[in-house]
CSV table of C-alpha atoms in Angstrom, one decimal:
chain,number,residue,atom,x,y,z
A,1,MET,CA,45.6,9.1,31.0
A,2,THR,CA,45.6,5.7,32.7
A,3,ARG,CA,42.4,3.8,33.3
A,4,THR,CA,42.9,4.1,37.1
A,5,VAL,CA,43.3,7.8,37.0
A,6,ALA,CA,40.3,8.2,34.6
A,7,LEU,CA,38.1,6.2,37.0
A,8,TRP,CA,39.2,8.3,39.9
A,9,LEU,CA,38.4,11.5,38.0
A,10,ALA,CA,35.0,10.3,37.1
A,11,LEU,CA,34.2,9.6,40.8
A,12,CYS,CA,35.6,13.1,41.7
A,13,VAL,CA,32.9,14.8,39.5
A,14,ALA,CA,30.3,13.7,42.1
A,15,VAL,CA,32.5,15.0,44.9
A,16,LEU,CA,32.8,18.4,43.3
A,17,ALA,CA,29.0,18.6,42.8
A,18,ALA,CA,28.4,17.7,46.5
A,19,CYS,CA,31.2,19.8,48.2
A,20,SER,CA,30.1,23.3,47.3
A,21,ASP,CA,27.4,23.3,50.0
A,22,ASP,CA,29.3,21.2,52.5
A,23,THR,CA,30.3,23.6,55.2
A,24,PRO,CA,28.1,26.1,57.2
A,25,ALA,CA,29.3,29.6,57.5
A,26,LEU,CA,32.6,29.5,59.4
A,27,ASP,CA,31.7,32.0,62.1
A,28,GLY,CA,30.1,29.3,64.2
A,29,GLY,CA,33.1,27.1,63.7
A,30,ALA,CA,35.4,29.9,64.7
A,31,ARG,CA,33.6,30.1,68.0
A,32,ASP,CA,34.0,26.4,68.5
A,33,GLN,CA,37.7,26.5,67.7
A,34,ARG,CA,38.4,29.4,70.1
A,35,ALA,CA,36.6,27.5,72.9
A,36,GLU,CA,38.3,24.2,72.2
A,37,GLY,CA,41.7,25.1,71.0
A,38,ALA,CA,42.6,28.6,72.1
A,39,ALA,CA,45.9,27.3,73.5
A,40,SER,CA,47.0,26.7,69.9
A,41,ASP,CA,47.8,30.4,69.6
A,42,ALA,CA,50.4,30.2,72.4
A,43,THR,CA,54.1,30.4,71.4
A,44,PRO,CA,54.9,26.8,70.4
A,45,PRO,CA,57.6,24.7,72.0
A,46,ASP,CA,61.1,24.5,70.4
A,47,ALA,CA,60.2,21.0,69.1
A,48,ILE,CA,57.9,22.4,66.5
A,49,THR,CA,60.4,24.9,65.1
A,50,PRO,CA,61.2,24.0,61.5
A,51,ASP,CA,64.7,22.6,60.9
A,52,THR,CA,66.8,25.3,59.2
A,53,THR,CA,70.2,23.8,59.7
A,54,SER,CA,70.4,20.6,57.7
A,55,PRO,CA,70.4,20.9,54.8
A,56,PRO,CA,71.2,24.7,54.6
A,57,ALA,CA,68.3,27.0,54.1
A,58,ALA,CA,67.4,28.0,50.6
A,59,ARG,CA,68.5,31.5,49.5
A,60,CYS,CA,67.0,34.2,47.3
A,61,ALA,CA,69.1,36.8,45.5
A,62,ALA,CA,69.1,40.3,47.1
A,63,GLY,CA,66.3,42.4,45.6
A,64,SER,CA,64.6,39.4,43.9
A,65,ARG,CA,61.7,39.2,46.2
A,66,ALA,CA,59.5,42.3,46.6
A,67,GLY,CA,56.9,41.0,49.0
A,68,ALA,CA,56.3,43.2,52.0
A,69,ALA,CA,57.1,41.9,55.5
A,70,GLY,CA,54.2,41.6,58.0
A,71,SER,CA,50.5,41.2,57.2
A,72,THR,CA,49.3,42.0,53.7
A,73,ASP,CA,45.8,41.3,52.3
A,74,GLY,CA,44.1,41.3,49.0
A,75,HIS,CA,46.6,39.5,46.9
A,76,GLN,CA,45.2,37.8,43.8
A,77,THR,CA,46.0,35.0,41.4
A,78,ALA,CA,46.0,35.6,37.7
A,79,THR,CA,42.3,34.9,37.6
A,80,GLY,CA,41.5,37.1,40.5
A,81,LEU,CA,41.3,34.6,43.4
A,82,GLY,CA,42.2,36.3,46.7
A,83,TYR,CA,44.6,35.3,49.4
A,84,ASN,CA,46.3,37.0,52.4
A,85,VAL,CA,49.9,36.6,53.5
A,86,ARG,CA,51.6,36.8,56.9
A,87,THR,CA,55.4,36.7,57.3
A,88,PRO,CA,57.3,35.8,60.5
A,89,PRO,CA,59.0,38.4,62.8
A,90,GLY,CA,62.4,39.2,61.4
A,91,TYR,CA,61.5,38.1,57.9
A,92,ASP,CA,64.6,38.1,55.6
A,93,PRO,CA,63.9,38.3,51.9
A,94,THR,CA,67.2,36.6,51.1
A,95,VAL,CA,66.6,33.5,53.3
A,96,GLY,CA,64.1,30.8,52.3
A,97,HIS,CA,61.2,30.4,54.8
A,98,PRO,CA,58.9,27.4,55.1
A,99,LEU,CA,55.4,28.2,53.8
A,100,ILE,CA,51.9,27.0,54.9
A,101,VAL,CA,48.9,27.6,52.6
A,102,VAL,CA,45.5,27.3,54.2
A,103,PHE,CA,42.5,26.6,51.9
A,104,ALA,CA,39.0,27.8,53.0
A,105,GLY,CA,35.9,25.7,53.3
A,106,ALA,CA,32.6,26.5,51.7
A,107,GLY,CA,31.2,29.7,53.2
A,108,GLY,CA,34.7,30.8,54.2
A,109,SER,CA,37.3,33.2,52.9
A,110,ALA,CA,40.9,34.2,53.4
A,111,GLY,CA,39.7,36.6,56.0
A,112,THR,CA,37.5,34.2,58.0
A,113,MET,CA,39.9,31.3,57.9
A,114,GLU,CA,42.6,33.1,59.9
A,115,PRO,CA,40.6,33.5,63.1
A,116,TYR,CA,38.8,30.3,62.5
A,117,THR,CA,42.0,28.2,62.5
A,118,GLY,CA,44.1,30.2,65.0
A,119,LEU,CA,47.2,29.1,63.1
A,120,THR,CA,48.8,32.5,62.5
A,121,ASN,CA,50.5,33.1,65.8
A,122,PRO,CA,52.0,29.7,66.3
A,123,ALA,CA,53.1,29.4,62.7
A,124,LEU,CA,54.8,32.8,62.7
A,125,ALA,CA,56.5,32.1,66.0
A,126,ALA,CA,57.9,28.9,64.4
A,127,GLY,CA,59.3,30.8,61.5
A,128,TYR,CA,56.7,30.0,58.8
A,129,ILE,CA,55.2,32.3,56.2
A,130,ILE,CA,51.5,31.5,56.3
A,131,ALA,CA,48.8,32.3,53.7
A,132,TYR,CA,45.0,32.0,53.6
A,133,ALA,CA,43.2,31.5,50.4
A,134,ASP,CA,39.6,32.3,49.5
A,135,HIS,CA,37.1,29.5,48.8
A,136,VAL,CA,36.0,28.9,45.2
A,137,SER,CA,32.2,28.5,44.8
A,138,PRO,CA,31.1,26.3,43.3
A,139,LEU,CA,34.1,24.1,43.7
A,140,SER,CA,35.4,23.0,40.3
A,141,TYR,CA,38.5,21.6,38.7
A,142,LYS,CA,39.3,25.0,37.3
A,143,GLY,CA,38.9,26.6,40.7
A,144,VAL,CA,41.2,24.0,42.3
A,145,GLU,CA,43.8,24.5,39.5
A,146,ASP,CA,43.7,28.2,40.3
A,147,LEU,CA,44.1,27.7,44.0
A,148,ALA,CA,47.1,25.4,43.3
A,149,THR,CA,49.0,28.4,41.8
A,150,ILE,CA,49.0,30.2,45.1
A,151,PRO,CA,52.2,28.6,46.5
A,152,GLY,CA,54.1,29.4,43.4
A,153,ASP,CA,52.8,33.0,43.3
A,154,ILE,CA,53.9,33.4,46.9
A,155,ALA,CA,57.3,31.9,46.2
A,156,ALA,CA,57.8,34.4,43.4
A,157,THR,CA,57.1,37.3,45.7
A,158,TRP,CA,58.5,36.3,49.1
A,159,CYS,CA,61.5,34.1,49.8
A,160,VAL,CA,60.2,30.6,50.2
A,161,ASP,CA,62.1,27.4,50.6
A,162,LYS,CA,60.4,25.3,48.0
A,163,ALA,CA,61.5,22.1,49.8
A,164,ARG,CA,59.3,23.2,52.7
A,165,ILE,CA,55.8,24.0,51.4
A,166,TYR,CA,52.9,22.6,53.4
A,167,LEU,CA,49.1,22.5,52.7
A,168,THR,CA,46.1,22.4,55.0
A,169,GLY,CA,42.5,23.3,54.8
A,170,HIS,CA,39.1,22.4,56.2
A,171,SER,CA,36.1,20.7,54.5
A,172,ASP,CA,36.2,22.0,50.9
A,173,GLY,CA,39.7,23.2,51.7
A,174,GLY,CA,40.7,19.7,52.6
A,175,SER,CA,39.1,18.4,49.4
A,176,VAL,CA,41.1,21.0,47.4
A,177,ILE,CA,44.3,19.4,48.6
A,178,TYR,CA,43.3,15.9,47.5
A,179,ILE,CA,41.9,16.9,44.1
A,180,GLY,CA,44.8,19.2,43.3
A,181,LEU,CA,47.3,16.6,44.4
A,182,PHE,CA,45.8,13.7,42.4
A,183,ARG,CA,45.2,15.8,39.3
A,184,GLY,CA,48.8,17.1,39.3
A,185,TYR,CA,47.9,20.8,39.9
A,186,PHE,CA,50.6,21.1,42.6
A,187,ALA,CA,53.3,19.7,40.4
A,188,ALA,CA,55.1,23.1,40.1
A,189,THR,CA,55.4,23.5,43.8
A,190,PRO,CA,54.9,20.0,45.3
A,191,PRO,CA,54.1,20.0,49.1
A,192,ALA,CA,56.5,18.5,51.6
A,193,ALA,CA,53.5,17.4,53.7
A,194,ILE,CA,49.8,17.9,53.9
A,195,ALA,CA,47.2,18.0,56.7
A,196,PRO,CA,43.6,18.0,55.2
A,197,SER,CA,40.9,18.5,57.8
A,198,ALA,CA,37.3,17.2,57.4
A,199,ALA,CA,37.8,16.6,53.7
A,200,GLY,CA,34.8,15.4,51.7
A,201,ILE,CA,36.8,12.6,50.1
A,202,ASN,CA,35.6,9.0,50.9
A,203,ALA,CA,36.6,5.4,50.1
A,204,ALA,CA,34.5,5.4,46.9
A,205,VAL,CA,36.5,8.4,45.5
A,206,LEU,CA,39.8,7.1,46.8
A,207,ALA,CA,39.3,3.5,45.5
A,208,ASN,CA,41.0,4.3,42.2
A,209,ALA,CA,43.1,7.3,43.2
A,210,PRO,CA,46.8,7.1,42.4
A,211,CYS,CA,49.2,6.9,45.3
A,212,PRO,CA,51.6,9.9,45.4
A,213,ALA,CA,55.2,9.1,44.6
A,214,PRO,CA,57.6,9.7,46.1
A,215,PRO,CA,55.7,9.1,49.4
A,216,LEU,CA,53.9,12.2,50.7
A,217,PRO,CA,53.7,12.6,54.5
A,218,VAL,CA,50.1,13.1,55.5
A,219,MET,CA,48.2,14.0,58.6
A,220,VAL,CA,44.5,13.2,58.3
A,221,LEU,CA,42.3,15.3,60.7
A,222,HIS,CA,38.6,14.4,61.1
A,223,ALA,CA,36.0,14.8,63.9
A,224,SER,CA,34.5,11.6,65.3
A,225,ASN,CA,31.0,13.2,65.2
A,226,ASP,CA,31.2,14.7,61.7
A,227,THR,CA,27.7,14.0,60.4
A,228,LEU,CA,28.3,15.7,57.0
A,229,PHE,CA,31.2,13.4,56.1
A,230,PRO,CA,30.8,10.6,58.6
A,231,GLY,CA,33.8,8.2,58.7
A,232,PHE,CA,35.5,9.9,55.8
A,233,GLY,CA,38.7,10.5,57.9
A,234,ARG,CA,39.1,6.8,58.7
A,235,GLU,CA,38.4,5.9,55.0
A,236,ALA,CA,41.1,8.4,54.0
A,237,LEU,CA,43.5,6.8,56.6
A,238,ALA,CA,42.8,3.4,55.1
A,239,PHE,CA,43.8,4.7,51.6
A,240,TRP,CA,47.1,6.1,52.8
A,241,ASN,CA,47.9,3.0,54.8
A,242,ALA,CA,47.3,0.9,51.7
A,243,CYS,CA,49.4,3.3,49.5
A,244,TYR,CA,52.4,3.1,51.7
A,245,GLN,CA,52.0,-0.5,53.1
A,246,CYS,CA,51.5,0.7,56.7
A,247,SER,CA,50.6,-1.9,59.3
A,248,VAL,CA,47.4,-1.8,61.3
A,249,THR,CA,49.3,-1.0,64.5
A,250,THR,CA,49.7,2.6,65.6
A,251,THR,CA,51.8,4.6,68.0
A,252,ALA,CA,50.2,7.5,69.9
A,253,ASP,CA,52.1,10.7,70.1
A,254,LEU,CA,52.0,13.4,72.8
A,255,GLN,CA,49.5,15.6,70.9
A,256,GLY,CA,46.8,12.9,70.9
A,257,CYS,CA,47.2,11.8,67.3
A,258,VAL,CA,48.4,8.4,66.2
A,259,ARG,CA,51.3,7.5,63.8
A,260,GLN,CA,50.9,4.5,61.6
A,261,SER,CA,53.6,1.9,62.0
A,262,GLY,CA,55.5,-0.2,59.5
A,263,CYS,CA,55.1,2.2,56.6
A,264,GLY,CA,57.4,2.0,53.6
A,265,PRO,CA,60.5,4.2,53.2
A,266,GLY,CA,59.8,7.9,53.2
A,267,ALA,CA,56.2,7.5,54.3
A,268,ASP,CA,54.7,9.1,57.4
A,269,VAL,CA,51.0,8.7,58.0
A,270,ARG,CA,49.3,10.4,61.0
A,271,PHE,CA,45.6,10.3,62.1
A,272,CYS,CA,44.0,12.9,64.4
A,273,GLU,CA,40.4,12.1,65.3
A,274,THR,CA,39.0,14.9,67.3
A,275,ASP,CA,35.8,15.4,69.3
A,276,GLY,CA,33.0,17.6,68.0
A,277,GLY,CA,31.3,17.9,64.6
A,278,HIS,CA,32.1,19.1,61.1
A,279,GLY,CA,32.0,22.8,61.7
A,280,GLY,CA,34.9,23.1,64.2
A,281,TRP,CA,38.5,23.4,63.3
A,282,PRO,CA,40.5,20.7,65.1
A,283,ALA,CA,42.5,21.9,68.1
A,284,LYS,CA,45.6,20.3,66.8
A,285,ASN,CA,47.7,23.2,65.6
A,286,ASP,CA,50.8,22.3,67.7
A,287,ALA,CA,50.6,18.7,66.4
A,288,MET,CA,50.3,19.9,62.8
A,289,LEU,CA,53.2,22.3,63.1
A,290,ALA,CA,55.3,19.7,64.7
A,291,PHE,CA,54.5,17.3,61.9
A,292,PHE,CA,55.2,19.9,59.2
A,293,GLY,CA,58.5,20.8,60.9
A,294,GLN,CA,59.7,17.2,60.5
A,295,HIS,CA,59.4,17.0,56.8
A,296,ARG,CA,61.0,18.6,53.7
A,297,ARG,CA,61.3,17.4,50.1
């Protein structure tokens, strides 16, 4: 292990200790999200439909994927961690579908994250398989490692295009993405893009974190009035900008986020700073799906 990674891991111990109580029960956040972002459940525009034409979609051998179409709950990892799976209309078990995995924040579960985010309807309409994972309490390296097996478990049961796996999550769920990424837990099914929301990862933790290679497209979502993790989103943005040599100038997009300019080859860094506090899911579902739809490994 390099000294840089070792230093980062040491700093992460403090983050794990602090994160397990970071998020209030998600019911309140769900009410906030429905009030602020109910339009996110509308059928999304054609622009956010994942590209399935170039290169050709992945295929699965007939009979090789036994996962049921529709909504199925109560799936478990090898260690008993729960997750729920939703497949799009017309799901074909021989055609690779893009996959989104959503990680729950503290106090949340696979069951509460679905209404809290409002992601299911727009994701399914755009052709994604979407899964919601339980929170691990207290958050630990072992727990994050277990969560990181979920994309592979799903790909073994449903027909997933492994070049189009995407990760999002709120608070602890966002932190899971960072920790799993930097510790190599997602190596078996590396994401094509990530969108951590309200993650409890700040500049002190990121100071010695390794930059993912090849460049990983990232959309950082964080509320401007997050008093639990104040300013952490901008600190994460600074990390990604430094990783990929992005310039300080930005370009606004139609969804109210900003795209960093001048990034190195293969890099795409977005920043969505939303109103409200820590407890609300950002009303940026269409922006997130549009971002995911532009990237594959």
